[in-house]
Coordinates of C-alpha atoms in Angstrom, one line a residue:
M1 CA 119.5 67.4 147.5
I2 CA 122.5 66.3 145.7
S3 CA 124.8 68.8 144.8
S4 CA 127.6 69.0 142.4
T5 CA 130.4 68.8 145.2
N6 CA 129.3 65.3 146.5
S7 CA 131.4 63.9 149.2
P8 CA 131.5 60.0 149.0
Q9 CA 128.8 59.8 151.8
T10 CA 126.1 62.0 149.6
V11 CA 126.5 60.0 146.8
P12 CA 123.3 57.3 146.4
P13 CA 124.4 53.8 146.5
Q14 CA 122.0 53.3 143.5
A15 CA 124.4 55.5 141.4
R16 CA 127.1 53.1 141.7
G17 CA 128.0 50.8 138.6
F18 CA 127.1 47.5 139.8
V19 CA 123.7 46.2 141.2
P20 CA 124.0 42.5 141.6
A21 CA 120.0 41.9 141.7
L22 CA 119.7 43.4 138.3
D23 CA 121.8 40.5 136.7
G24 CA 119.6 38.1 138.6
M25 CA 116.4 39.8 137.1
R26 CA 118.0 39.6 133.6
G27 CA 118.3 35.9 134.0
L28 CA 114.7 35.4 135.0
A29 CA 113.6 37.5 132.2
A30 CA 115.6 35.3 129.7
L31 CA 113.9 32.5 131.2
G32 CA 110.4 34.1 130.9
V33 CA 111.2 34.6 127.2
L34 CA 112.2 31.0 126.8
V35 CA 109.0 29.7 128.6
T36 CA 106.7 31.4 126.4
H37 CA 108.4 30.2 123.4
V38 CA 108.2 26.6 124.6
A39 CA 104.6 27.3 125.5
F40 CA 103.6 28.3 121.8
Q41 CA 105.6 25.6 120.3
T42 CA 104.1 22.8 122.3
G43 CA 100.5 24.2 121.9
E44 CA 100.3 25.1 125.8
A45 CA 99.7 28.6 125.2
Q46 CA 96.2 27.6 123.8
S47 CA 95.4 25.2 126.6
G48 CA 93.4 27.5 128.9
A49 CA 94.3 30.2 131.7
I50 CA 97.3 28.9 132.7
G51 CA 98.5 28.3 129.1
R52 CA 97.6 31.9 128.2
A53 CA 99.8 33.0 131.2
F54 CA 102.8 31.0 129.8
G55 CA 102.3 32.6 126.3
R56 CA 101.8 36.1 128.1
L57 CA 105.3 35.8 129.6
D58 CA 106.5 37.4 126.4
L59 CA 106.0 40.6 128.6
A60 CA 109.6 39.4 130.0
V61 CA 110.9 41.6 127.2
A62 CA 109.5 44.7 128.7
V63 CA 111.8 43.9 131.7
F64 CA 114.6 43.5 129.4
F65 CA 113.9 46.8 127.7
A66 CA 113.6 48.5 131.2
L67 CA 116.9 47.2 132.4
S68 CA 118.4 48.7 129.3
G69 CA 116.7 51.9 129.7
F70 CA 118.0 52.2 133.6
L71 CA 121.5 51.1 133.1
L72 CA 122.3 53.0 129.8
W73 CA 120.5 56.2 131.1
R74 CA 121.8 56.3 134.6
P75 CA 125.0 57.9 133.5
H76 CA 123.3 60.7 131.9
A77 CA 121.0 61.2 135.0
A78 CA 124.0 61.3 137.2
K79 CA 125.6 63.9 135.1
A80 CA 122.9 65.8 135.2
R81 CA 123.2 66.1 138.8
G82 CA 126.8 66.7 138.8
I83 CA 127.9 63.0 140.2
G84 CA 129.3 61.4 137.3
Q85 CA 130.1 61.5 133.4
P86 CA 128.8 59.1 130.8
Q87 CA 131.2 57.5 128.3
S88 CA 132.2 59.3 125.2
T89 CA 129.8 58.5 122.3
V90 CA 132.5 56.7 120.7
R91 CA 133.4 54.4 123.5
Y92 CA 129.7 54.1 124.3
W93 CA 128.9 52.7 120.8
I94 CA 132.1 50.6 121.0
S95 CA 131.0 49.0 124.3
R96 CA 127.6 48.3 122.8
A97 CA 128.6 46.5 119.5
T98 CA 131.0 44.5 121.8
R99 CA 128.4 43.3 123.8
I100 CA 125.7 42.4 121.1
L101 CA 127.6 41.7 117.7
P102 CA 130.2 38.9 118.2
A103 CA 127.9 36.3 119.9
Y104 CA 125.1 37.5 117.6
W105 CA 126.8 37.0 114.5
V106 CA 128.1 33.6 115.3
A107 CA 124.5 32.6 116.4
V108 CA 123.1 33.8 113.1
V109 CA 125.6 32.3 110.9
L110 CA 125.4 29.0 112.7
I111 CA 121.8 28.8 112.7
L112 CA 121.2 30.1 108.8
L113 CA 124.0 27.3 107.8
F114 CA 122.9 24.3 110.0
L115 CA 119.3 24.7 111.2
P116 CA 116.9 23.0 108.9
G117 CA 114.3 25.6 107.6
A118 CA 116.2 28.7 108.8
G119 CA 118.1 29.2 105.5
G120 CA 117.2 32.0 102.9
G121 CA 118.4 33.9 100.3
Y122 CA 120.7 37.2 100.5
Q123 CA 118.0 39.4 102.1
V124 CA 117.4 37.0 104.9
W125 CA 121.3 36.9 105.6
L126 CA 121.9 40.6 105.2
A127 CA 118.8 41.7 107.4
N128 CA 119.7 39.3 110.1
L129 CA 123.3 40.2 110.2
G130 CA 122.3 43.8 110.2
L131 CA 119.5 43.4 112.6
A132 CA 117.1 44.9 110.3
Q133 CA 114.5 42.0 110.4
V134 CA 111.9 44.5 111.7
F135 CA 112.2 46.5 108.4
V136 CA 112.7 43.6 105.9
P137 CA 109.6 41.4 104.9
L138 CA 110.0 37.9 105.6
T139 CA 113.4 37.9 107.3
L140 CA 112.4 36.6 110.8
T141 CA 113.3 33.3 109.9
E142 CA 113.3 29.9 112.1
G143 CA 115.3 30.0 115.0
L144 CA 115.7 33.7 114.8
T145 CA 112.3 35.1 115.2
Q146 CA 113.0 36.5 118.5
M147 CA 115.6 38.7 117.1
W148 CA 112.9 41.2 116.3
S149 CA 113.4 42.6 120.1
L150 CA 117.0 42.6 119.8
S151 CA 116.7 44.8 116.4
V152 CA 114.4 47.3 118.5
E153 CA 116.9 47.4 121.5
V154 CA 119.8 48.2 119.2
A155 CA 117.9 51.1 117.7
F156 CA 117.6 52.3 121.3
Y157 CA 121.3 52.0 121.8
V158 CA 121.9 54.0 118.5
L159 CA 119.7 56.7 119.4
L160 CA 120.2 57.2 123.1
P161 CA 123.2 59.4 122.8
L162 CA 120.9 61.7 120.5
F163 CA 118.2 61.7 122.9
A164 CA 120.6 62.6 125.8
Y165 CA 121.9 65.6 123.7
L166 CA 118.2 66.9 122.5
M167 CA 117.2 66.7 126.3
V168 CA 120.2 68.8 127.4
R169 CA 119.5 71.2 124.4
L170 CA 115.7 71.5 125.4
R171 CA 116.1 71.8 129.2
G172 CA 119.6 72.1 130.1
N173 CA 120.9 69.7 132.7
S174 CA 118.0 70.7 135.1
A175 CA 117.0 67.6 137.0
R176 CA 113.5 69.4 137.5
F177 CA 112.4 68.9 134.0
R178 CA 113.9 65.7 133.2
L179 CA 111.3 63.3 134.9
P180 CA 108.2 65.3 133.2
L181 CA 109.8 65.0 129.8
L182 CA 110.5 61.4 130.1
L183 CA 107.1 60.6 131.3
G184 CA 105.5 62.7 128.5
V185 CA 107.5 60.9 125.6
S186 CA 106.6 57.6 127.3
V187 CA 102.7 58.5 127.3
L188 CA 103.0 60.1 123.9
A189 CA 104.5 56.8 122.6
L190 CA 101.3 55.0 123.4
T191 CA 99.6 56.3 120.6
W192 CA 102.1 55.0 118.2
A193 CA 100.0 52.0 116.9
F194 CA 97.2 54.2 116.2
I195 CA 99.2 56.3 113.6
P196 CA 98.6 55.1 109.9
I197 CA 102.0 54.4 108.5
P198 CA 102.4 52.6 105.3
T199 CA 104.5 49.6 105.5
P200 CA 105.3 46.6 103.1
D201 CA 103.6 43.3 103.6
A202 CA 104.5 41.4 106.8
I203 CA 105.8 44.4 108.2
H204 CA 104.1 46.2 111.1
H205 CA 105.2 49.6 112.4
D206 CA 104.2 48.7 115.9
N207 CA 107.3 46.4 116.1
W208 CA 109.7 49.4 115.6
L209 CA 111.1 51.4 118.4
P210 CA 108.7 54.2 119.1
G211 CA 106.0 51.7 120.1
Y212 CA 108.2 50.2 122.8
L213 CA 109.5 53.6 124.2
P214 CA 107.5 53.1 127.5
W215 CA 109.2 50.2 128.4
F216 CA 112.6 51.6 127.9
G217 CA 111.1 54.8 129.7
A218 CA 110.3 52.9 132.8
G219 CA 113.9 52.2 133.3
M220 CA 115.0 55.6 132.5
V221 CA 112.6 57.3 134.8
L222 CA 114.0 54.7 137.5
A223 CA 117.5 55.9 136.6
E224 CA 116.6 59.5 137.3
L225 CA 114.8 58.5 140.8
A226 CA 117.9 56.4 141.6
V227 CA 120.5 59.0 141.4
G228 CA 118.3 61.9 142.9
P229 CA 117.3 62.6 146.6
S230 CA 114.6 60.5 148.5
T231 CA 111.1 61.0 147.5
W232 CA 107.8 58.9 148.2
M233 CA 108.8 56.7 145.2
H234 CA 111.8 55.6 147.2
R235 CA 109.6 55.1 150.3
L236 CA 107.3 53.2 148.1
A237 CA 110.1 51.0 146.8
H238 CA 110.5 49.5 150.4
R239 CA 107.2 48.0 150.1
R240 CA 108.4 45.1 147.8
V241 CA 105.3 42.9 148.6
L242 CA 102.8 45.8 147.3
L243 CA 105.0 46.4 144.1
T244 CA 105.0 42.8 143.5
F245 CA 101.3 42.9 143.9
V246 CA 101.0 45.7 141.5
A247 CA 102.9 43.6 139.1
F248 CA 100.8 40.6 139.4
V249 CA 97.7 42.4 138.7
A250 CA 99.0 44.0 135.7
F251 CA 100.2 40.7 134.5
V252 CA 96.9 39.1 135.1
L253 CA 95.2 42.1 133.0
S254 CA 97.6 41.5 130.2
C255 CA 96.3 38.0 130.2
T256 CA 92.9 39.0 129.1
D257 CA 91.7 40.2 125.7
L258 CA 92.5 44.0 127.0
A259 CA 96.1 43.2 125.9
G260 CA 95.1 41.4 122.7
P261 CA 93.9 38.1 121.5
E262 CA 94.9 34.6 122.5
G263 CA 97.7 33.3 120.3
L264 CA 99.9 35.2 117.7
V265 CA 96.8 37.1 116.5
R266 CA 97.6 40.9 116.0
P267 CA 96.0 43.2 118.4
E268 CA 94.0 46.1 117.8
P269 CA 95.9 49.5 118.4
W270 CA 93.9 50.2 121.7
Q271 CA 95.0 46.6 122.8
Y272 CA 98.5 47.1 121.7
A273 CA 98.7 50.4 123.9
I274 CA 97.1 48.7 127.1
K275 CA 99.6 45.8 126.6
I276 CA 102.5 48.4 126.5
A277 CA 101.2 50.2 129.4
L278 CA 100.9 47.2 131.4
G279 CA 104.3 46.0 130.5
A280 CA 105.7 49.2 131.7
I281 CA 103.9 48.9 135.0
I282 CA 105.2 45.4 135.2
S283 CA 108.9 46.3 134.6
F284 CA 108.9 49.5 137.0
S285 CA 107.3 47.6 139.7
L286 CA 109.7 44.7 139.4
I287 CA 112.9 46.8 139.3
A288 CA 112.0 49.7 141.5
P289 CA 112.8 47.9 144.7
L290 CA 116.1 46.8 143.2
V291 CA 117.5 50.1 142.6
L292 CA 115.7 52.6 145.0
R293 CA 116.2 50.5 148.2
D294 CA 119.3 48.6 150.0
Q295 CA 120.8 46.5 147.3
S296 CA 121.9 44.0 150.0
Q297 CA 118.5 42.7 150.8
H298 CA 117.8 41.0 147.4
R299 CA 119.4 37.5 148.3
F300 CA 117.7 35.5 145.9
L301 CA 118.5 37.6 142.7
A302 CA 122.1 38.2 144.0
S303 CA 122.5 34.6 144.5
P304 CA 125.4 32.6 142.9
L305 CA 122.8 31.0 140.8
A306 CA 120.9 33.8 139.8
L307 CA 124.1 35.8 138.9
A308 CA 125.2 33.0 136.7
I309 CA 121.9 32.6 134.9
G310 CA 122.2 36.5 134.5
R311 CA 125.7 36.2 133.1
W312 CA 124.4 33.7 130.5
S313 CA 121.3 35.6 129.8
Y314 CA 122.2 37.0 126.6
G315 CA 123.2 33.7 125.3
L316 CA 120.2 32.1 126.5
F317 CA 118.2 34.6 124.5
I318 CA 119.9 34.4 121.2
W319 CA 120.1 30.5 121.1
H320 CA 117.1 29.0 123.0
L321 CA 115.0 29.1 119.8
A322 CA 117.4 27.2 117.8
V323 CA 117.8 24.9 120.7
L324 CA 114.0 24.6 120.9
N325 CA 113.6 23.9 117.2
A326 CA 116.4 21.1 117.7
V327 CA 114.8 19.6 120.5
F328 CA 111.7 18.1 118.7
P329 CA 113.2 16.2 116.0
V330 CA 116.2 15.0 118.1
F331 CA 113.8 13.6 121.0
G332 CA 111.2 12.6 118.6
I333 CA 108.5 15.1 119.6
V334 CA 105.9 16.4 117.3
P335 CA 105.5 20.2 117.6
F336 CA 101.9 21.6 119.0
S337 CA 101.1 18.1 120.7
G338 CA 101.7 18.8 124.1
S339 CA 104.7 17.8 126.5
F340 CA 105.3 21.3 127.7
F341 CA 107.0 20.4 130.8
Y342 CA 109.3 17.8 129.2
V343 CA 110.1 20.2 126.3
L344 CA 110.9 22.9 128.7
A345 CA 113.2 21.0 130.9
L346 CA 115.2 19.8 127.9
T347 CA 115.3 23.3 126.4
V348 CA 116.3 24.9 129.7
V349 CA 119.1 22.5 130.2
L350 CA 120.7 22.8 126.7
S351 CA 120.1 26.3 126.1
V352 CA 121.8 27.1 129.4
A353 CA 124.7 24.8 128.4
V354 CA 124.9 26.4 125.1
A355 CA 124.7 30.0 126.6
S356 CA 127.7 29.3 128.9
A357 CA 129.8 28.1 126.1
S358 CA 128.8 31.3 124.3
Y359 CA 129.8 33.4 127.2
A360 CA 133.2 31.6 127.7
W361 CA 134.1 31.3 124.0
V362 CA 132.7 34.4 122.4
E363 CA 131.3 36.8 124.7
E364 CA 134.0 37.3 127.2
P365 CA 137.0 36.9 124.8
A366 CA 135.5 39.7 122.6
R367 CA 135.1 42.1 125.5
V368 CA 138.6 41.2 126.7
A369 CA 140.1 41.9 123.2
V370 CA 138.4 45.1 122.6
T371 CA 139.3 46.5 126.2
R372 CA 143.0 45.9 125.4
W373 CA 142.6 47.4 121.9
E374 CA 140.9 50.5 123.5
K375 CA 143.7 50.9 126.0
R376 CA 146.2 50.5 123.1
R377 CA 144.4 53.2 121.3
H378 CA 143.8 55.4 124.5
I379 CA 139.8 55.5 123.6
G380 CA 137.6 56.8 126.1
E381 CA 140.3 57.8 128.6
P382 CA 138.6 58.3 132.1
A383 CA 136.9 61.5 132.8
K384 CA 138.8 63.5 135.5
G385 CA 137.1 63.3 138.8
N386 CA 137.8 61.7 142.4
A387 CA 136.5 59.1 144.6
A388 CA 133.3 60.7 144.9
N389 CA 132.3 60.1 141.3
P390 CA 131.8 56.5 141.2
V391 CA 129.7 56.6 137.7
T392 CA 133.0 57.0 135.9
T393 CA 134.4 53.7 137.0
K394 CA 134.0 50.3 135.5
A395 CA 130.5 48.8 136.1
T396 CA 129.8 45.2 135.6
N397 CA 126.1 44.9 135.0
I398 CA 125.6 43.5 131.7
E399 CA 124.4 46.6 130.0
N400 CA 127.3 48.8 131.0

């Protein structure tokens, strides 16, 4: 067991800040979201089994959410075992805002101003700038429709400190109860779509945070396991081929009507619950080998190319739909008329270029500027600790 007086040798490597393969996994998830949107807008998603699989790559969002759950919950899980201290709430919110808002606001302003069909009245502007699209009818506009998931993720960011506080109040910092509680909340959240909640026209409550808690919960459970003692789950994580097969089977099932009809038809509540459960299984199975076993074995996901795509993944996410919408008129392609691989190649190349520019000109300068401002203001001074407390050191995974 890990005690509160850890030596450097007793702190598990998974408790350290940077896991290179997670950045690679985030890059793959961003490309998955891009592929699914290209599949829908070229009509490939309605072309048979393979097309339906391309369309179901929207489950890459489950990987995004699980990665956020893991990286942001890990400091709280480590604190419960006496091997770390999370950021202060103020510094945590500042870091989240710095990571999300500058590049996002630049994208929203430019897309609403210059992308044909993306403009709108003040409600569209305010809802998109305020990340309230899932609550305000008809504000998910052209080039920005993918931002519903960012709205959900930001809600998770905002409420995470409150959830951590409530967990401490309910069960203290006892690691014994944390996993059952996280699993219980995740299972309970599968009933969200069945609850009759009145909403305005074009607003669906299954697009709100509670419906996606199982995806975040998959990552949070992994965070608890990563900082804890070795269990059968750690041994299972070494069977990467088996877990990859589990993820593959879950994905195949998600491509059937069990997880909802083909296309953008809204699923029944039971189909929605199955899709969410399958997404949690997929994300857990893909991420577990990255965080519950030796990090040095993940050569592809930690390769320079994968790390570069991971570094630009946020820019890929926020810009790719605008790029895709521009590809059709610029290259003389009619939407929903095929040319899937041609449009995909163009969209990937151009989106990577825009994303790299976003990282270099907006994201990284914003991070550096806020870091300097924090130092001048002495915000979030490092917690007292020693070399055995690596969780308090700066981490470089995107969500930290």
